[in-house]
Short mmCIF file of C-alpha atoms in Angstrom, two decimals:
data_model
loop_
_atom_site.label_atom_id
_atom_site.label_comp_id
_atom_site.label_asym_id
_atom_site.label_seq_id
_atom_site.Cartn_x
_atom_site.Cartn_y
_atom_site.Cartn_z
CA MET Z 5 0.00 0.00 0.00
CA LYS Z 6 1.35 3.40 -1.05
CA VAL Z 7 2.24 5.70 1.82
CA ASN Z 8 1.42 9.41 1.51
CA GLN Z 9 4.69 10.92 2.66
CA GLN Z 10 3.32 14.47 2.65
CA ILE Z 11 0.68 13.57 5.22
CA LEU Z 12 3.22 11.83 7.44
CA LYS Z 13 5.65 14.75 7.17
CA ALA Z 14 2.90 17.21 8.13
CA LEU Z 15 1.94 15.08 11.14
CA GLU Z 16 5.59 14.73 12.13
CA SER Z 17 6.19 18.50 11.91
CA GLU Z 18 3.10 19.26 14.00
CA SER Z 19 4.11 16.78 16.71
CA ILE Z 20 7.68 18.05 16.85
CA GLU Z 21 6.39 21.63 17.20
CA ILE Z 22 4.16 20.53 20.10
CA LEU Z 23 7.04 18.74 21.85
CA ARG Z 24 9.30 21.78 21.51
CA GLU Z 25 6.52 24.10 22.72
CA THR Z 26 6.03 21.87 25.77
CA ALA Z 27 9.73 21.83 26.62
CA ALA Z 28 9.88 25.63 26.31
CA SER Z 29 6.66 26.45 28.18
CA PHE Z 30 6.73 24.26 31.29
CA ARG Z 31 9.03 24.01 34.25
CA THR Z 32 8.97 20.24 34.77
CA PRO Z 33 7.42 18.33 31.86
CA VAL Z 34 7.45 14.53 31.63
CA MET Z 35 6.64 12.12 28.80
CA MET Z 36 4.50 9.08 29.52
CA TYR Z 37 6.01 5.86 28.20
CA SER Z 38 3.51 3.00 28.05
CA ILE Z 39 5.76 0.84 25.81
CA GLY Z 40 3.17 0.55 23.04
CA LYS Z 41 3.38 1.56 19.38
CA ASP Z 42 2.23 5.13 20.08
CA SER Z 43 4.87 5.50 22.78
CA SER Z 44 7.50 4.19 20.36
CA VAL Z 45 6.50 6.85 17.82
CA LEU Z 46 6.41 9.53 20.53
CA LEU Z 47 9.90 8.58 21.73
CA HIS Z 48 11.19 8.66 18.14
CA LEU Z 49 9.65 12.12 17.61
CA ALA Z 50 11.16 13.40 20.86
CA LYS Z 51 14.61 12.27 19.75
CA LYS Z 52 14.10 14.07 16.42
CA ALA Z 53 12.72 17.20 18.04
CA PHE Z 54 15.79 17.86 20.18
CA TYR Z 55 18.60 16.19 18.22
CA PRO Z 56 21.58 16.35 18.70
CA ALA Z 57 20.77 17.30 22.31
CA PRO Z 58 19.28 14.64 24.61
CA ILE Z 59 15.55 14.55 25.31
CA PRO Z 60 15.11 17.37 27.87
CA PHE Z 61 12.51 15.65 30.03
CA PRO Z 62 12.30 12.21 31.68
CA LEU Z 63 10.05 9.34 30.66
CA LEU Z 64 7.48 8.00 33.13
CA HIS Z 65 6.15 4.46 33.12
CA ILE Z 66 3.29 3.48 35.44
CA ASP Z 67 4.01 -0.17 36.21
CA THR Z 68 1.02 -2.10 37.52
CA THR Z 69 3.25 -5.23 37.89
CA TRP Z 70 0.89 -6.99 35.43
CA LYS Z 71 2.41 -5.86 32.14
CA PHE Z 72 3.52 -8.44 29.57
CA LYS Z 73 7.05 -9.62 30.31
CA GLU Z 74 8.07 -8.66 26.77
CA MET Z 75 6.91 -5.12 27.45
CA ILE Z 76 9.29 -4.64 30.36
CA THR Z 77 12.22 -6.12 28.43
CA PHE Z 78 11.46 -3.89 25.45
CA ARG Z 79 11.04 -0.83 27.70
CA ASP Z 80 14.48 -1.14 29.23
CA GLN Z 81 16.16 -1.75 25.88
CA ALA Z 82 14.39 1.15 24.14
CA VAL Z 83 15.13 3.65 26.91
CA ALA Z 84 18.79 2.62 27.01
CA LYS Z 85 19.10 3.08 23.22
CA ALA Z 86 17.47 6.49 23.44
CA GLY Z 87 19.76 7.60 26.26
CA ALA Z 88 16.72 8.87 28.14
CA LYS Z 89 16.00 9.03 31.85
CA LEU Z 90 13.24 6.64 32.95
CA ILE Z 91 11.11 6.90 36.08
CA VAL Z 92 9.09 3.80 36.97
CA HIS Z 93 6.29 4.21 39.49
CA THR Z 94 4.01 1.61 41.07
CA ASN Z 95 1.20 2.22 43.54
CA LYS Z 96 2.76 0.34 46.46
CA ASP Z 97 -0.35 0.78 48.57
CA GLY Z 98 -2.33 -1.02 45.88
CA VAL Z 99 0.22 -3.84 45.76
CA ALA Z 100 0.20 -4.13 49.55
CA ALA Z 101 -3.60 -4.34 49.48
CA GLY Z 102 -3.37 -7.19 47.00
CA ILE Z 103 -5.23 -5.37 44.21
CA ASN Z 104 -4.95 -7.34 40.98
CA PRO Z 105 -6.99 -7.94 37.79
CA PHE Z 106 -8.65 -11.05 39.28
CA ASN Z 107 -9.80 -10.02 42.76
CA ALA Z 108 -10.96 -6.49 41.92
CA SER Z 109 -13.38 -5.17 39.32
CA ILE Z 110 -11.77 -3.87 36.16
CA SER Z 111 -12.79 -0.31 37.06
CA GLU Z 112 -11.40 -0.54 40.60
CA TYR Z 113 -8.17 -2.17 39.45
CA THR Z 114 -7.68 0.56 36.84
CA ARG Z 115 -8.45 3.30 39.34
CA VAL Z 116 -6.01 2.03 41.97
CA MET Z 117 -3.13 0.70 39.88
CA LYS Z 118 -3.25 3.17 37.00
CA THR Z 119 -5.12 6.38 37.82
CA VAL Z 120 -4.08 6.73 41.46
CA ALA Z 121 -0.55 5.59 40.60
CA LEU Z 122 -0.29 8.26 37.90
CA ARG Z 123 -1.53 10.98 40.24
CA GLN Z 124 0.99 9.82 42.87
CA ALA Z 125 3.88 10.05 40.41
CA LEU Z 126 2.88 13.44 39.02
CA ASP Z 127 2.59 14.84 42.56
CA LYS Z 128 5.77 13.20 43.85
CA TYR Z 129 7.97 14.65 41.12
CA GLU Z 130 5.95 17.89 40.78
CA PHE Z 131 5.47 17.56 37.03
CA ASP Z 132 3.46 20.44 35.60
CA ALA Z 133 2.92 18.91 32.14
CA ALA Z 134 2.53 15.28 31.13
CA ILE Z 135 2.94 14.32 27.48
CA GLY Z 136 0.90 11.33 26.34
CA GLY Z 137 0.44 9.32 23.15
CA SER Z 138 -3.38 9.28 23.08
CA ARG Z 139 -5.04 9.78 19.69
CA ARG Z 140 -8.48 11.22 18.92
CA ASP Z 141 -9.52 8.21 16.86
CA GLU Z 142 -9.03 5.74 19.71
CA GLU Z 143 -12.16 6.44 21.73
CA LYS Z 144 -14.95 9.04 21.72
CA SER Z 145 -14.00 10.74 25.01
CA ARG Z 146 -10.43 11.16 23.80
CA ALA Z 147 -11.80 13.06 20.81
CA LYS Z 148 -12.92 15.74 23.30
CA GLU Z 149 -9.36 16.52 24.37
CA ARG Z 150 -7.44 19.59 23.26
CA ILE Z 151 -3.80 19.15 22.27
CA PHE Z 152 -2.92 21.17 25.39
CA SER Z 153 -5.54 19.97 27.86
CA VAL Z 154 -5.78 21.61 31.28
CA ARG Z 155 -6.20 19.53 34.43
CA GLU Z 156 -7.61 21.16 37.53
CA VAL Z 157 -6.52 20.61 41.15
CA GLY Z 158 -6.25 16.87 41.80
CA HIS Z 159 -5.59 16.22 38.08
CA LYS Z 160 -9.31 16.36 37.31
CA TRP Z 161 -10.47 16.85 33.72
CA ASP Z 162 -13.56 18.84 32.80
CA PRO Z 163 -14.35 18.17 29.12
CA ARG Z 164 -16.82 21.09 29.08
CA ASN Z 165 -14.22 23.61 30.18
CA GLN Z 166 -11.44 23.36 27.60
CA ARG Z 167 -9.56 26.19 25.96
CA PRO Z 168 -10.11 26.86 22.24
CA GLU Z 169 -7.20 26.09 19.92
CA LEU Z 170 -8.06 28.10 16.83
CA TRP Z 171 -5.46 28.07 14.07
CA ARG Z 172 -3.21 25.96 16.30
CA THR Z 173 -2.80 28.75 18.82
CA TYR Z 174 -1.92 27.06 22.11
CA ASN Z 175 -2.51 28.53 25.55
CA THR Z 176 0.04 26.97 27.90
CA LYS Z 177 -0.55 29.19 30.91
CA LEU Z 178 -1.41 27.49 34.20
CA ALA Z 179 -3.21 28.83 37.25
CA PRO Z 180 -2.06 27.69 40.72
CA GLY Z 181 -2.86 24.01 41.21
CA GLN Z 182 -3.44 23.34 37.52
CA SER Z 183 -1.36 21.07 35.32
CA MET Z 184 -1.37 20.23 31.64
CA ARG Z 185 -1.79 17.05 29.59
CA VAL Z 186 -0.23 17.32 26.15
CA PHE Z 187 -1.18 15.12 23.18
CA PRO Z 188 1.25 15.49 20.24
CA LEU Z 189 -0.35 12.55 18.40
CA SER Z 190 -3.92 13.91 18.56
CA ASP Z 191 -4.26 14.23 14.79
CA TRP Z 192 -2.73 10.83 14.00
CA THR Z 193 -4.75 7.68 13.31
CA GLU Z 194 -3.77 4.07 13.96
CA ILE Z 195 -2.96 3.61 10.28
CA ASP Z 196 -0.80 6.79 10.35
CA ILE Z 197 1.12 5.37 13.30
CA TRP Z 198 1.88 2.11 11.52
CA ARG Z 199 2.79 3.81 8.24
CA TYR Z 200 5.16 6.13 10.09
CA ILE Z 201 6.72 3.19 11.94
CA MET Z 202 7.27 1.49 8.59
CA THR Z 203 8.65 4.62 6.90
CA GLU Z 204 10.98 5.54 9.77
CA ASN Z 205 11.93 1.93 10.55
CA ILE Z 206 10.99 2.36 14.22
CA GLU Z 207 11.46 -0.67 16.43
CA VAL Z 208 8.25 -1.81 18.15
CA ASN Z 209 7.41 -4.53 20.63
CA PRO Z 210 7.40 -8.09 19.21
CA LEU Z 211 3.92 -8.59 20.70
CA TYR Z 212 2.52 -6.62 17.76
CA PHE Z 213 3.64 -9.31 15.32
CA ALA Z 214 1.84 -12.62 14.83
CA GLN Z 215 3.40 -15.57 16.61
CA ALA Z 216 2.29 -18.79 18.28
CA ARG Z 217 1.49 -17.90 21.89
CA PRO Z 218 -0.16 -19.68 24.86
CA MET Z 219 -3.75 -18.48 24.83
CA VAL Z 220 -6.99 -19.12 26.68
CA LYS Z 221 -10.43 -18.13 25.43
CA ARG Z 222 -12.38 -16.28 28.09
CA GLY Z 223 -15.79 -15.22 26.86
CA ASP Z 224 -15.26 -13.80 23.39
CA GLN Z 225 -11.69 -12.70 24.09
CA LEU Z 226 -8.34 -14.43 23.63
CA ILE Z 227 -6.04 -13.79 26.61
CA MET Z 228 -2.38 -14.73 26.74
CA VAL Z 229 -1.25 -16.76 29.74
CA ASP Z 230 1.96 -14.82 30.28
CA ASP Z 231 2.99 -16.29 33.64
CA GLU Z 232 1.94 -18.65 36.40
CA ARG Z 233 -0.23 -16.02 38.12
CA TYR Z 234 -3.05 -16.42 35.59
CA PRO Z 235 -5.79 -18.58 37.20
CA LEU Z 236 -7.55 -20.91 34.80
CA SER Z 237 -11.30 -21.33 35.23
CA PRO Z 238 -12.77 -24.85 35.32
CA GLY Z 239 -12.73 -26.34 31.85
CA GLU Z 240 -10.33 -23.77 30.39
CA LYS Z 241 -7.32 -25.06 28.51
CA VAL Z 242 -4.26 -23.24 27.26
CA GLN Z 243 -3.67 -23.68 23.55
CA MET Z 244 -1.02 -22.37 21.19
CA LEU Z 245 -2.56 -19.96 18.69
CA GLU Z 246 -1.00 -17.63 16.14
CA VAL Z 247 -2.03 -14.20 17.36
CA ARG Z 248 -0.85 -10.64 17.66
CA PHE Z 249 -1.86 -7.66 19.80
CA ARG Z 250 -3.22 -4.39 18.40
CA THR Z 251 -2.74 -2.61 21.73
CA LEU Z 252 -0.65 -3.39 24.82
CA GLY Z 253 -1.41 -3.14 28.53
CA CYS Z 254 -1.86 -5.45 31.50
CA TYR Z 255 -1.82 -8.93 30.04
CA PRO Z 256 -4.94 -10.32 31.81
CA LEU Z 257 -6.96 -7.38 30.43
CA THR Z 258 -5.57 -7.19 26.90
CA ALA Z 259 -7.02 -9.46 24.23
CA ALA Z 260 -5.20 -10.73 21.16
CA VAL Z 261 -6.50 -11.15 17.63
CA ILE Z 262 -5.99 -14.14 15.36
CA SER Z 263 -3.54 -12.99 12.71
CA ASN Z 264 -0.74 -14.05 10.40
CA ALA Z 265 0.70 -10.51 10.09
CA LYS Z 266 4.38 -11.03 10.82
CA ASP Z 267 5.83 -7.88 9.25
CA LEU Z 268 4.99 -4.19 9.08
CA THR Z 269 3.53 -4.32 5.58
CA SER Z 270 1.11 -7.06 6.63
CA ILE Z 271 0.12 -5.13 9.76
CA VAL Z 272 -0.61 -1.97 7.74
CA ASP Z 273 -2.75 -3.96 5.31
CA GLU Z 274 -4.58 -5.65 8.20
CA VAL Z 275 -5.24 -2.42 10.11
CA PHE Z 276 -6.50 -0.71 6.94
CA SER Z 277 -9.04 -3.46 6.37
CA VAL Z 278 -10.36 -3.62 9.96
CA LYS Z 279 -13.02 -1.08 10.99
CA LEU Z 280 -13.03 -1.89 14.72
CA SER Z 281 -10.86 0.33 16.95
CA GLU Z 282 -7.91 -1.31 18.63
CA ARG Z 283 -9.43 -0.23 21.96
CA ALA Z 284 -12.03 -2.97 21.46
CA THR Z 285 -9.40 -5.44 22.66
CA ARG Z 286 -8.85 -3.52 25.92
CA LEU Z 287 -11.11 -5.00 28.60
CA ILE Z 288 -10.74 -1.84 30.72
CA ASP Z 289 -12.78 0.09 28.15
CA GLY Z 290 -15.73 -2.25 28.19
CA ALA Z 291 -16.99 -1.90 31.76
CA ASN Z 292 -19.73 0.55 30.70
CA GLU Z 293 -20.40 3.03 27.94
CA ASP Z 294 -18.88 6.08 29.63
CA SER Z 295 -16.09 4.24 31.46
CA MET Z 296 -13.22 5.96 29.65
CA GLU Z 297 -14.59 9.46 30.17
CA LYS Z 298 -15.27 8.69 33.82
CA LYS Z 299 -11.71 7.43 34.29
CA LYS Z 300 -10.29 10.48 32.52
CA THR Z 301 -12.21 12.90 34.76
CA GLU Z 302 -10.47 11.19 37.69
CA GLY Z 303 -7.00 11.65 36.19
CA TYR Z 304 -6.54 8.69 33.85
CA PHE Z 305 -4.78 9.34 30.54
#
């Protein structure tokens, strides 16, 4: 499939401008690093934006302790190659309370191990701007975000009280207690991300490529049994299936799709032909219709 280089160059230029504006406008910015494809593109753009100088802000990874093992390995390798500073934060209170994807509801697990953990980290290091890789096409509440999206005291988001961004004029001023979420990939789509990865030869996690993996079918979803902590229900059996992941997160809550796409060209062709958002394979988004917006108002990315 032919790639429109002009579109990708325009998206790249816009994102680089946003990253440079963030670095210039805020005292202590940080870039979220979730280890997925969007984070890989964001890290690549950050390196381009400030080359030959190092990336002028640290990376932050919220580790729930339930990420795929391959994600953590890839994270450490990618950060080392980039020469970036990485901060890893886990909600230790949540761990001590035994909160996990199996003994808590999906909403409660996400609140404690992701949302509360993120708020803890932002407060601990006094970050006034957090850069994230969210895109407007992922989910309807994310389409309500501005590129520079203000968070009120307590990191709360009010989608009805957002600043206009006419002609790409950004207002980066903060009142006391406010902070900013910044979304340089807002105007990108999933297919743009994959085409850019292919064009720029960006390394992404092997979990995105089809491979035989130990899977269990739970309901309508295929879940990878990534370690011995995954409890099988009566009658469930692990079977080797050729699958890949369209999105990455906590392995018990991230479903795979049957696929034979083992290279970037095949992934681009597959994504172009599928109409369902990759967020459909994230169990955390399916708790109820407004679950994502509710989580975002509480501080979730």
